[in-house]
Short mmCIF file of C-alpha atoms and ligand atoms in Angstrom, two decimals:
data_model
loop_
_atom_site.label_atom_id
_atom_site.label_comp_id
_atom_site.label_asym_id
_atom_site.label_seq_id
_atom_site.Cartn_x
_atom_site.Cartn_y
_atom_site.Cartn_z
CA MET A 1 0.00 0.00 0.00
CA LEU A 2 1.33 3.47 -0.88
CA LYS A 3 0.74 6.12 1.76
CA THR A 4 1.40 9.77 1.10
CA MET A 5 1.98 11.45 4.43
CA LYS A 6 2.22 15.14 5.22
CA PHE A 7 3.75 16.45 8.43
CA GLY A 8 2.82 20.00 9.44
CA GLY A 9 4.89 22.73 11.07
CA THR A 10 4.50 21.64 14.69
CA SER A 11 5.10 18.02 13.68
CA VAL A 12 8.56 18.96 12.39
CA GLY A 13 9.07 21.91 14.75
CA SER A 14 11.78 20.53 17.03
CA ALA A 15 14.22 17.63 17.38
CA GLU A 16 11.70 15.76 19.58
CA ALA A 17 8.91 16.28 17.03
CA ILE A 18 11.14 15.12 14.16
CA ALA A 19 11.98 12.02 16.20
CA ALA A 20 8.23 11.27 16.42
CA VAL A 21 7.93 11.74 12.64
CA VAL A 22 10.81 9.32 12.07
CA ALA A 23 9.13 6.74 14.32
CA ILE A 24 5.88 7.01 12.33
CA ILE A 25 7.69 6.59 9.00
CA GLU A 26 9.68 3.64 10.34
CA GLY A 27 6.46 2.06 11.59
CA GLU A 28 4.81 2.30 8.17
CA LEU A 29 7.87 0.87 6.44
CA ALA A 30 8.05 -1.96 8.97
CA ASP A 31 4.41 -2.76 8.16
CA GLY A 32 5.43 -3.20 4.53
CA HIS A 33 3.96 0.05 3.18
CA GLN A 34 5.61 2.42 0.75
CA VAL A 35 5.64 6.04 1.82
CA ALA A 36 6.01 9.43 0.18
CA VAL A 37 6.49 12.26 2.64
CA ILE A 38 5.62 15.94 2.29
CA VAL A 39 6.87 18.33 4.96
CA SER A 40 6.09 21.85 6.11
CA ALA A 41 8.65 24.31 7.37
CA MET A 42 9.55 23.98 11.05
CA SER A 43 6.86 25.81 13.03
CA GLY A 44 7.32 29.56 13.08
CA VAL A 45 9.86 29.59 10.25
CA THR A 46 7.48 30.72 7.48
CA ASP A 47 6.34 33.60 9.69
CA MET A 48 9.97 34.48 10.39
CA LEU A 49 10.75 34.46 6.68
CA HIS A 50 7.82 36.80 5.98
CA GLU A 51 9.05 39.06 8.73
CA SER A 52 12.56 39.05 7.25
CA VAL A 53 11.22 40.34 3.92
CA GLN A 54 9.36 43.12 5.71
CA LYS A 55 12.48 44.06 7.68
CA ALA A 56 14.51 44.16 4.46
CA ILE A 57 11.90 46.43 2.82
CA ASP A 58 12.13 48.70 5.87
CA GLY A 59 15.91 48.76 5.63
CA ASP A 60 16.29 47.02 9.00
CA LYS A 61 19.45 45.07 8.25
CA TRP A 62 20.02 43.98 11.83
CA GLY A 63 16.42 42.72 11.90
CA TYR A 64 16.65 40.36 8.95
CA LEU A 65 20.16 39.20 9.79
CA SER A 66 19.06 38.22 13.27
CA ILE A 67 16.04 36.34 11.87
CA SER A 68 18.35 34.52 9.48
CA GLN A 69 20.59 33.58 12.40
CA ASP A 70 17.62 32.28 14.40
CA ILE A 71 16.56 30.13 11.45
CA ARG A 72 20.10 28.78 11.12
CA ASP A 73 20.21 27.97 14.86
CA LYS A 74 16.84 26.22 14.83
CA HIS A 75 17.90 23.83 12.07
CA GLU A 76 21.42 23.32 13.40
CA ASP A 77 19.97 22.47 16.80
CA ALA A 78 17.84 19.71 15.33
CA ILE A 79 20.80 18.40 13.33
CA TYR A 80 23.10 18.28 16.39
CA GLN A 81 20.47 16.45 18.39
CA LEU A 82 19.47 13.91 15.76
CA ILE A 83 22.55 13.21 13.66
CA SER A 84 25.77 11.97 15.20
CA ALA A 85 29.13 13.55 14.39
CA GLY A 86 30.49 12.45 11.03
CA ASP A 87 30.26 13.00 7.29
CA LEU A 88 26.46 13.00 7.12
CA ARG A 89 26.22 15.66 9.81
CA GLU A 90 28.90 17.80 8.13
CA SER A 91 27.27 17.59 4.74
CA ILE A 92 23.77 18.50 5.99
CA LEU A 93 25.19 21.38 8.05
CA GLN A 94 26.87 22.63 4.93
CA ARG A 95 23.68 22.43 2.88
CA VAL A 96 21.63 24.18 5.55
CA ASN A 97 24.20 26.93 5.83
CA ALA A 98 24.35 27.42 2.08
CA LEU A 99 20.55 27.91 1.99
CA VAL A 100 20.56 30.30 4.94
CA ASP A 101 23.35 32.30 3.24
CA LYS A 102 21.14 32.50 0.16
CA HIS A 103 18.29 33.76 2.31
CA GLN A 104 20.55 36.55 3.50
CA GLU A 105 21.62 37.42 -0.04
CA LEU A 106 18.02 37.76 -1.18
CA CYS A 107 17.23 39.94 1.84
CA GLU A 108 20.26 42.10 0.94
CA ALA A 109 18.81 42.57 -2.54
CA VAL A 110 15.43 43.60 -1.10
CA ASN A 111 17.19 45.92 1.33
CA THR A 112 18.98 47.64 -1.55
CA LEU A 113 15.81 48.07 -3.60
CA ARG A 114 13.58 48.75 -0.58
CA GLU A 115 10.84 46.74 -2.22
CA ALA A 116 9.95 43.08 -2.72
CA THR A 117 8.15 41.83 -5.79
CA PRO A 118 5.76 38.90 -5.20
CA ARG A 119 8.30 36.76 -7.03
CA ILE A 120 11.18 37.52 -4.66
CA TRP A 121 8.78 37.23 -1.73
CA ASP A 122 7.98 33.65 -2.73
CA ALA A 123 11.63 32.83 -3.32
CA ILE A 124 12.38 33.97 0.23
CA VAL A 125 9.51 32.23 2.04
CA SER A 126 10.29 28.98 0.18
CA PHE A 127 13.40 28.48 2.32
CA GLY A 128 11.40 27.06 5.26
CA GLU A 129 10.36 23.89 3.47
CA ARG A 130 13.63 23.63 1.55
CA LEU A 131 15.48 23.56 4.88
CA SER A 132 13.18 21.26 6.85
CA SER A 133 12.97 18.66 4.08
CA ARG A 134 16.76 18.43 3.84
CA VAL A 135 17.16 18.03 7.58
CA ILE A 136 14.46 15.35 7.83
CA ALA A 137 15.83 13.38 4.87
CA ALA A 138 19.27 13.41 6.51
CA VAL A 139 17.84 12.24 9.85
CA LEU A 140 16.12 9.34 8.09
CA GLN A 141 19.35 8.47 6.27
CA GLU A 142 21.13 8.44 9.62
CA ARG A 143 18.58 5.79 10.68
CA GLY A 144 19.45 3.68 7.64
CA ILE A 145 16.35 4.58 5.59
CA ASN A 146 16.78 5.13 1.86
CA ALA A 147 15.37 8.67 2.01
CA GLN A 148 15.97 11.28 -0.65
CA GLN A 149 15.09 14.99 -0.53
CA PHE A 150 13.18 16.63 -3.40
CA ASP A 151 12.10 20.23 -4.01
CA ALA A 152 8.48 20.29 -5.19
CA SER A 153 9.47 23.06 -7.62
CA GLU A 154 10.76 20.18 -9.78
CA PHE A 155 7.27 18.68 -9.99
CA ILE A 156 4.46 21.12 -9.23
CA VAL A 157 4.14 23.42 -12.23
CA THR A 158 2.02 26.46 -11.41
CA ASN A 159 0.69 29.65 -12.93
CA ASP A 160 2.52 32.86 -12.04
CA ILE A 161 0.14 34.09 -9.36
CA PHE A 162 2.95 34.36 -6.86
CA ARG A 163 2.01 33.84 -3.18
CA ASP A 164 -1.19 32.02 -4.14
CA ALA A 165 -0.32 29.95 -7.17
CA ASP A 166 -2.46 27.20 -8.66
CA PRO A 167 -1.09 24.07 -10.28
CA ILE A 168 -1.18 23.45 -13.99
CA TRP A 169 -2.54 19.95 -13.65
CA ASP A 170 -1.35 18.17 -16.83
CA ALA A 171 2.23 19.38 -16.59
CA THR A 172 2.34 18.56 -12.88
CA GLU A 173 0.99 15.06 -13.42
CA GLN A 174 3.50 14.42 -16.17
CA ARG A 175 6.46 15.47 -14.02
CA ILE A 176 5.36 13.49 -10.98
CA VAL A 177 4.78 10.37 -13.06
CA GLU A 178 8.03 10.71 -14.99
CA LYS A 179 10.36 11.89 -12.27
CA LEU A 180 9.00 10.78 -8.93
CA GLN A 181 7.28 7.47 -9.56
CA PRO A 182 10.56 5.84 -10.69
CA ALA A 183 12.19 6.84 -7.39
CA LEU A 184 9.37 5.15 -5.48
CA LYS A 185 9.74 2.03 -7.61
CA ASN A 186 13.38 1.96 -6.53
CA ASP A 187 12.26 1.91 -2.91
CA VAL A 188 13.35 5.46 -2.27
CA VAL A 189 11.43 7.28 0.47
CA PRO A 190 10.96 10.74 -1.04
CA ILE A 191 10.96 13.68 1.39
CA ILE A 192 9.36 16.52 -0.52
CA THR A 193 8.87 20.19 0.27
CA GLY A 194 5.27 21.22 0.82
CA PHE A 195 3.98 24.70 -0.04
CA ILE A 196 6.11 25.40 -3.10
CA GLY A 197 5.96 24.95 -6.84
CA ALA A 198 7.48 26.71 -9.84
CA THR A 199 6.26 28.39 -13.01
CA CYS A 200 7.01 26.55 -16.24
CA ASP A 201 10.12 28.71 -16.63
CA GLY A 202 11.35 27.68 -13.19
CA LYS A 203 10.51 30.63 -10.94
CA ILE A 204 9.59 29.50 -7.42
CA THR A 205 5.96 30.06 -6.40
CA THR A 206 4.00 29.22 -3.24
CA LEU A 207 0.51 27.78 -2.93
CA GLY A 208 -0.69 30.16 -0.18
CA ARG A 209 -0.41 29.96 3.62
CA GLY A 210 -1.07 26.49 4.95
CA GLY A 211 -0.57 25.17 1.39
CA SER A 212 1.44 22.07 2.29
CA ASP A 213 -1.80 20.11 2.76
CA PHE A 214 -2.68 20.97 -0.84
CA SER A 215 0.83 19.94 -2.01
CA ALA A 216 0.42 16.60 -0.28
CA ALA A 217 -2.94 16.00 -1.97
CA ILE A 218 -1.41 16.76 -5.37
CA PHE A 219 1.33 14.18 -4.79
CA ALA A 220 -1.15 11.66 -3.39
CA ALA A 221 -3.26 11.98 -6.53
CA TYR A 222 -0.50 11.65 -9.09
CA LEU A 223 1.45 8.98 -7.26
CA ASP A 224 -1.79 6.98 -7.17
CA SER A 225 -1.62 6.66 -3.41
CA ASP A 226 -3.94 4.39 -1.52
CA GLU A 227 -4.19 6.88 1.30
CA LEU A 228 -3.29 10.46 2.17
CA VAL A 229 -2.52 11.09 5.83
CA ILE A 230 -2.27 14.64 7.15
CA TRP A 231 -0.25 14.39 10.36
CA THR A 232 -0.80 17.44 12.54
CA ASP A 233 -0.92 18.55 16.18
CA VAL A 234 -4.52 17.62 17.06
CA ASP A 235 -6.27 14.23 17.05
CA GLY A 236 -8.32 14.95 13.92
CA VAL A 237 -10.98 17.24 12.51
CA MET A 238 -12.92 18.48 15.51
CA THR A 239 -16.37 19.85 16.22
CA THR A 240 -14.77 23.28 16.53
CA ASP A 241 -11.36 24.88 16.93
CA PRO A 242 -10.11 23.53 20.29
CA ARG A 243 -8.43 26.88 20.87
CA ILE A 244 -11.85 28.55 20.95
CA ASP A 245 -13.75 25.88 22.88
CA LYS A 246 -11.87 23.24 24.86
CA ARG A 247 -14.86 20.89 24.70
CA ALA A 248 -14.14 20.25 20.99
CA LYS A 249 -14.39 16.54 20.10
CA VAL A 250 -12.82 14.60 17.27
CA LEU A 251 -15.18 13.69 14.44
CA PRO A 252 -14.58 10.07 13.40
CA TYR A 253 -15.81 10.68 9.85
CA VAL A 254 -16.56 13.67 7.64
CA SER A 255 -17.30 13.80 3.93
CA TYR A 256 -15.17 15.59 1.33
CA THR A 257 -17.94 18.17 0.94
CA GLU A 258 -18.21 18.80 4.66
CA VAL A 259 -14.49 19.13 5.13
CA GLY A 260 -14.33 21.45 2.10
CA GLU A 261 -16.85 23.79 3.76
CA LEU A 262 -15.11 23.52 7.13
CA ALA A 263 -11.75 24.38 5.66
CA TYR A 264 -13.09 27.19 3.46
CA TYR A 265 -14.82 28.76 6.44
CA GLY A 266 -11.83 28.80 8.71
CA ALA A 267 -10.97 25.35 10.13
CA LYS A 268 -7.21 25.71 9.84
CA VAL A 269 -6.63 21.99 10.28
CA LEU A 270 -6.83 21.51 6.48
CA HIS A 271 -6.12 23.89 3.62
CA PRO A 272 -9.37 24.50 1.68
CA LYS A 273 -7.96 23.10 -1.56
CA THR A 274 -6.80 19.81 -0.03
CA VAL A 275 -9.69 17.69 -1.23
CA GLN A 276 -9.60 19.06 -4.80
CA PRO A 277 -6.96 16.72 -6.28
CA ILE A 278 -8.10 13.55 -4.50
CA VAL A 279 -11.90 13.65 -4.83
CA GLU A 280 -12.00 12.24 -8.34
CA LYS A 281 -9.72 9.36 -7.47
CA ALA A 282 -11.58 8.83 -4.19
CA ILE A 283 -8.31 8.56 -2.29
CA ALA A 284 -8.96 8.05 1.41
CA LEU A 285 -7.90 11.01 3.49
CA ARG A 286 -7.10 10.80 7.16
CA VAL A 287 -6.14 13.49 9.67
CA ARG A 288 -4.01 12.22 12.55
CA ASN A 289 -1.93 13.46 15.46
CA THR A 290 1.86 13.08 15.23
CA PHE A 291 2.02 13.33 19.02
CA ASN A 292 -0.71 10.77 19.66
CA PRO A 293 -0.29 8.21 16.88
CA SER A 294 -2.40 5.54 18.56
CA HIS A 295 -5.52 7.68 18.01
CA PRO A 296 -7.31 6.68 14.77
CA GLY A 297 -8.00 10.33 13.82
CA THR A 298 -10.63 11.46 11.33
CA VAL A 299 -11.41 9.64 8.10
CA ILE A 300 -12.58 11.80 5.18
CA GLY A 301 -14.33 10.17 2.25
CA ALA A 302 -16.87 10.53 -0.53
CA GLU A 303 -19.89 9.12 1.25
CA SER A 304 -22.02 11.61 3.15
CA LYS A 305 -22.92 9.74 6.32
CA ALA A 306 -25.66 10.98 8.55
CA SER A 307 -24.64 11.61 12.13
CA HIS A 308 -26.81 11.87 15.21
CA THR A 309 -26.52 15.60 15.09
CA VAL A 310 -27.33 17.60 12.03
CA ILE A 311 -24.75 20.21 12.90
CA LYS A 312 -21.38 18.49 12.90
CA ALA A 313 -19.02 21.38 13.38
CA VAL A 314 -18.73 25.13 13.87
CA THR A 315 -16.00 27.27 12.34
CA SER A 316 -15.14 30.93 12.16
CA ILE A 317 -13.05 33.40 10.18
CA ARG A 318 -11.75 36.49 11.93
CA SER A 319 -10.70 39.89 10.63
CA VAL A 320 -13.28 40.18 7.94
CA SER A 321 -14.99 43.26 6.47
CA MET A 322 -18.50 43.44 5.08
CA LEU A 323 -19.21 45.74 2.16
CA THR A 324 -22.80 46.77 1.54
CA VAL A 325 -23.91 48.26 -1.75
CA SER A 326 -27.30 49.89 -1.37
CA GLY A 327 -29.64 52.18 -3.25
CA LYS A 328 -33.32 52.38 -4.06
CA GLY A 329 -32.52 52.72 -7.75
CA MET A 330 -30.94 49.27 -7.83
CA LEU A 331 -34.29 47.52 -7.91
CA GLY A 332 -34.49 45.54 -11.12
CA VAL A 333 -31.30 47.00 -12.60
CA PRO A 334 -29.35 44.00 -13.87
CA GLY A 335 -25.63 43.65 -13.61
CA ILE A 336 -24.79 45.79 -10.58
CA ALA A 337 -23.91 42.80 -8.42
CA GLY A 338 -21.97 41.17 -11.26
CA ARG A 339 -19.92 44.31 -11.92
CA THR A 340 -19.27 44.74 -8.20
CA PHE A 341 -17.94 41.20 -7.86
CA LEU A 342 -15.81 41.56 -10.95
CA ALA A 343 -14.31 44.82 -9.63
CA THR A 344 -13.61 43.01 -6.34
CA ALA A 345 -11.85 40.17 -8.12
CA GLN A 346 -9.84 42.63 -10.22
CA ALA A 347 -8.75 44.33 -7.00
CA GLY A 348 -7.25 40.96 -6.01
CA ALA A 349 -9.75 40.05 -3.25
CA SER A 350 -11.74 36.83 -2.87
CA ILE A 351 -15.31 37.02 -1.69
CA LEU A 352 -15.97 34.81 1.31
CA MET A 353 -19.74 35.16 1.52
CA ILE A 354 -22.53 36.97 -0.33
CA SER A 355 -25.99 37.89 0.87
CA GLN A 356 -28.80 39.90 -0.74
CA SER A 357 -31.87 41.43 0.80
CA SER A 358 -35.06 40.28 -0.88
CA SER A 359 -36.07 43.82 -1.79
CA GLU A 360 -32.98 43.98 -4.05
CA GLN A 361 -32.22 47.35 -2.54
CA SER A 362 -28.96 46.21 -1.11
CA PHE A 363 -26.54 43.33 -1.13
CA CYS A 364 -23.50 42.70 0.95
CA PHE A 365 -20.39 40.60 0.68
CA THR A 366 -17.44 39.86 2.89
CA ILE A 367 -13.71 39.95 2.23
CA VAL A 368 -10.67 39.95 4.48
CA ASP A 369 -10.07 43.24 6.33
CA ALA A 370 -6.80 43.99 4.58
CA HIS A 371 -8.50 44.24 1.17
CA ALA A 372 -11.40 46.45 2.27
CA PRO A 373 -10.03 49.93 1.38
CA THR A 374 -8.88 48.89 -2.12
CA VAL A 375 -12.09 46.99 -2.85
CA LYS A 376 -14.29 49.87 -1.68
CA ALA A 377 -12.40 52.26 -3.99
CA ALA A 378 -12.59 49.78 -6.90
CA VAL A 379 -16.34 49.24 -6.47
CA GLU A 380 -17.03 52.97 -6.17
CA ASP A 381 -15.04 53.52 -9.31
CA GLU A 382 -16.93 50.78 -11.18
CA LEU A 383 -20.33 52.12 -10.06
CA ALA A 384 -19.41 55.80 -10.48
CA ALA A 385 -22.22 56.42 -13.00
CA GLU A 386 -24.89 54.77 -10.81
CA ILE A 387 -23.62 56.67 -7.77
CA SER A 388 -23.81 59.99 -9.59
CA HIS A 389 -27.36 59.17 -10.79
CA ARG A 390 -28.25 58.22 -7.22
CA ASP A 391 -29.27 54.70 -8.27
CA VAL A 392 -26.65 53.52 -5.83
CA ASP A 393 -26.54 55.49 -2.58
CA SER A 394 -23.42 54.14 -1.00
CA VAL A 395 -20.78 51.46 -0.64
CA ASP A 396 -20.33 51.04 3.11
CA VAL A 397 -17.65 49.09 4.92
CA LEU A 398 -18.11 47.42 8.28
CA SER A 399 -14.78 46.15 9.61
CA ASP A 400 -13.68 43.78 12.37
CA ILE A 401 -16.50 41.35 11.92
CA VAL A 402 -16.34 37.54 11.80
CA ILE A 403 -18.01 34.85 9.73
CA VAL A 404 -19.39 31.95 11.75
CA THR A 405 -20.34 28.78 9.87
CA VAL A 406 -22.17 25.65 10.93
CA VAL A 407 -21.49 22.57 8.82
CA GLY A 408 -23.25 19.22 8.43
CA SER A 409 -24.48 17.34 5.39
CA GLY A 410 -27.63 16.23 7.23
CA MET A 411 -28.95 19.80 6.96
CA ARG A 412 -29.98 19.25 3.38
CA HIS A 413 -32.94 17.13 4.37
CA GLN A 414 -33.82 18.70 7.67
CA PRO A 415 -36.11 21.67 7.80
CA GLY A 416 -35.75 24.09 10.67
CA ILE A 417 -31.99 23.96 11.14
CA ALA A 418 -31.52 27.62 10.27
CA GLY A 419 -34.34 28.38 12.70
CA ARG A 420 -32.53 26.54 15.50
CA VAL A 421 -29.25 28.25 14.74
CA PHE A 422 -30.68 31.76 14.70
CA THR A 423 -32.94 31.20 17.69
CA ARG A 424 -29.85 30.10 19.58
CA MET A 425 -28.06 33.28 18.51
CA GLY A 426 -31.04 35.44 19.47
CA ASP A 427 -31.39 33.76 22.85
CA SER A 428 -27.69 34.29 23.46
CA GLY A 429 -27.89 37.99 22.65
CA VAL A 430 -25.77 37.74 19.50
CA ASN A 431 -26.78 40.16 16.77
CA VAL A 432 -26.63 38.54 13.30
CA LEU A 433 -25.64 41.05 10.62
CA ALA A 434 -26.02 38.96 7.43
CA ILE A 435 -26.77 35.36 6.49
CA ALA A 436 -25.91 33.03 3.61
CA GLN A 437 -26.42 29.36 2.93
CA GLY A 438 -23.81 27.48 0.92
CA SER A 439 -25.01 26.05 -2.38
CA SER A 440 -24.05 22.57 -1.23
CA GLU A 441 -26.69 23.10 1.46
CA CYS A 442 -24.36 21.57 3.94
CA SER A 443 -23.44 24.83 5.63
CA ILE A 444 -24.99 28.03 6.89
CA SER A 445 -22.76 31.07 7.34
CA PHE A 446 -23.50 34.35 8.98
CA VAL A 447 -21.75 37.49 10.07
CA VAL A 448 -21.47 38.78 13.64
CA ALA A 449 -19.38 41.48 15.33
CA GLY A 450 -15.82 40.47 16.20
CA LYS A 451 -16.52 40.79 19.93
CA ASP A 452 -19.26 38.11 19.69
CA LEU A 453 -17.05 35.42 18.13
CA LYS A 454 -16.30 33.23 21.15
CA HIS A 455 -19.82 33.49 22.51
CA ALA A 456 -21.46 32.67 19.16
CA VAL A 457 -19.15 29.73 18.44
CA THR A 458 -19.55 28.28 21.93
CA LYS A 459 -23.34 28.53 21.90
CA LEU A 460 -23.58 26.85 18.49
CA HIS A 461 -21.01 24.30 19.50
CA ASP A 462 -23.50 23.20 22.18
CA LEU A 463 -25.79 22.15 19.31
CA ALA A 464 -23.00 20.18 17.65
CA LEU A 465 -22.10 18.43 20.91
CA GLU A 466 -25.63 17.41 21.81
CA SER A 467 -25.32 13.85 20.55
CA VAL A 468 -22.20 13.67 18.47
CA GLU A 469 -20.43 10.35 17.94
CA VAL A 470 -17.14 10.70 19.74
CA VAL A 471 -13.90 8.82 19.09
CA GLY A 472 -11.72 7.96 22.00
CA ALA A 473 -13.80 9.85 24.55
P1 ADP B 1 -0.11 22.04 10.70
O1 ADP B 1 1.07 22.88 11.08
O2 ADP B 1 0.02 20.61 11.11
O3 ADP B 1 -0.51 22.21 9.27
P2 ADP B 1 -2.22 23.86 11.52
O4 ADP B 1 -1.81 24.77 12.63
O5 ADP B 1 -2.20 24.42 10.15
O6 ADP B 1 -1.31 22.55 11.61
O7 ADP B 1 -3.65 23.23 11.81
C1 ADP B 1 -3.92 22.57 13.02
C2 ADP B 1 -4.64 23.50 13.97
O8 ADP B 1 -5.93 23.81 13.42
C3 ADP B 1 -4.98 22.91 15.31
O9 ADP B 1 -3.91 23.05 16.21
C4 ADP B 1 -6.25 23.66 15.73
O10 ADP B 1 -5.96 24.67 16.66
C5 ADP B 1 -6.72 24.33 14.46
N1 ADP B 1 -8.15 24.06 14.17
C6 ADP B 1 -9.07 25.00 13.83
N2 ADP B 1 -10.27 24.46 13.63
C7 ADP B 1 -10.14 23.12 13.84
C8 ADP B 1 -11.03 22.00 13.77
N3 ADP B 1 -12.33 22.15 13.44
N4 ADP B 1 -10.54 20.79 14.02
C9 ADP B 1 -9.24 20.61 14.35
N5 ADP B 1 -8.36 21.62 14.44
C10 ADP B 1 -8.77 22.86 14.18
N1 LIG B 2 4.91 26.62 5.85
C1 LIG B 2 3.75 27.14 5.16
C2 LIG B 2 2.94 28.05 6.07
O1 LIG B 2 3.28 28.19 7.25
C3 LIG B 2 2.90 26.07 4.54
C4 LIG B 2 2.32 25.06 5.51
O2 LIG B 2 2.85 24.89 6.61
O3 LIG B 2 1.34 24.40 5.13
O4 LIG B 2 2.00 28.65 5.64
MG1 MG B 3 -1.66 23.69 8.27
#
């Protein structure tokens, strides 16, 4: 059986964590499985790399040099603890140092120019995975495993939307089949960088924050894996973010559709695009805990299984802004919404949720806070004629709000769920600002003020906990 396994930032974040990863890989090999491994950067490193770019833009040379030194120390520490003195240790130290030196050089270039193009930004943040994968491959070699490090930029061909690139599927498939499958056939254990790809002319891109899950799914699909396992720092996909409500329980099973909604609406445990590459091939997906490997975790599959509760999980997205376009003259005028959404897309923002009042006199949509000023200006520009004719009165922005989403495929056939959700919010004194139901009918999202987040999530989580099936409780 071929298992593609992805280890997240915390799972590779220290020498102890890497030792746990090694034990899991050794266990799978001992059971006779083949494994392909995708790794994230050590926890905190991607943030540090982002910060180093910002420091370089600001001309803070001491700032980026000290970050670079911290990154060097973090990796060297792991190497000293996990690889004994000798040639292997020397060669991996050399490779790590060469990469960190390159990081400094790129920061120097940014410092000189005082600006960073998206392309150089991606080149710099790619170092996290390039470093961690080399260290982990060396640790496995030290243990006598035939591991070999690979940069995913050799395989994942993407478009040139730097910082949020999408794969070009055919070219990616071809490279994985031609270049990586043979290594597996030769019993190599590939240790591959998550998060990164490259344009067809070889410029490094990244797949967006948290993108290593997506990378792993791409490899799982084109290596024809029997299973994709996302190893992380919690026991599985839970009824809500355990950092918001400690009562969160592991869900034994969720469907691809449910997990897609959960991830899209803020459950950080999986990147929203993770299921995309594996749905068609119906590859089994499992989320498991590196630090508690005896727990079975969550299985994610095609079948939508009913659970005892209709609401399976509650998620939230913070730091969101809601834009409302309103005007009495909008009634029956076609195209205003379409043009607004196009202007939003052209301003580089994705819309998280849309809602329209039935009178057609206003509609609202939500985007992340950071994009709000640019999108407001772009929409006002697009609707300038309607605004001057008073067909559109205003484009208003409400910032610091959150989107709360309840997810569960059973909702589709159950009347009254929305009623229960909003009654619960009303009874709890939470003011709901806008509502939308996903087209899959397996989620309901709504907007509340930022200050109400914890209260709203906790009160709805009560509904999810009422009779949920619980693993390992
Ligand atoms: P990794 O570094 O392994 O990719 P992430 O930090 O990206 O891990 O994702 C795991 C984290 O997601 C957990 O520590 C948890 O706090 C958070 N999380 C948010 N919502 C959920 C949820 N519904 N189920 C499980 N974890 C969740
Ligand atoms: N290291 C990247 C990030 O922190 C990708 C990932 O970990 O999935 O966003
Ligand atoms: Mg993650």
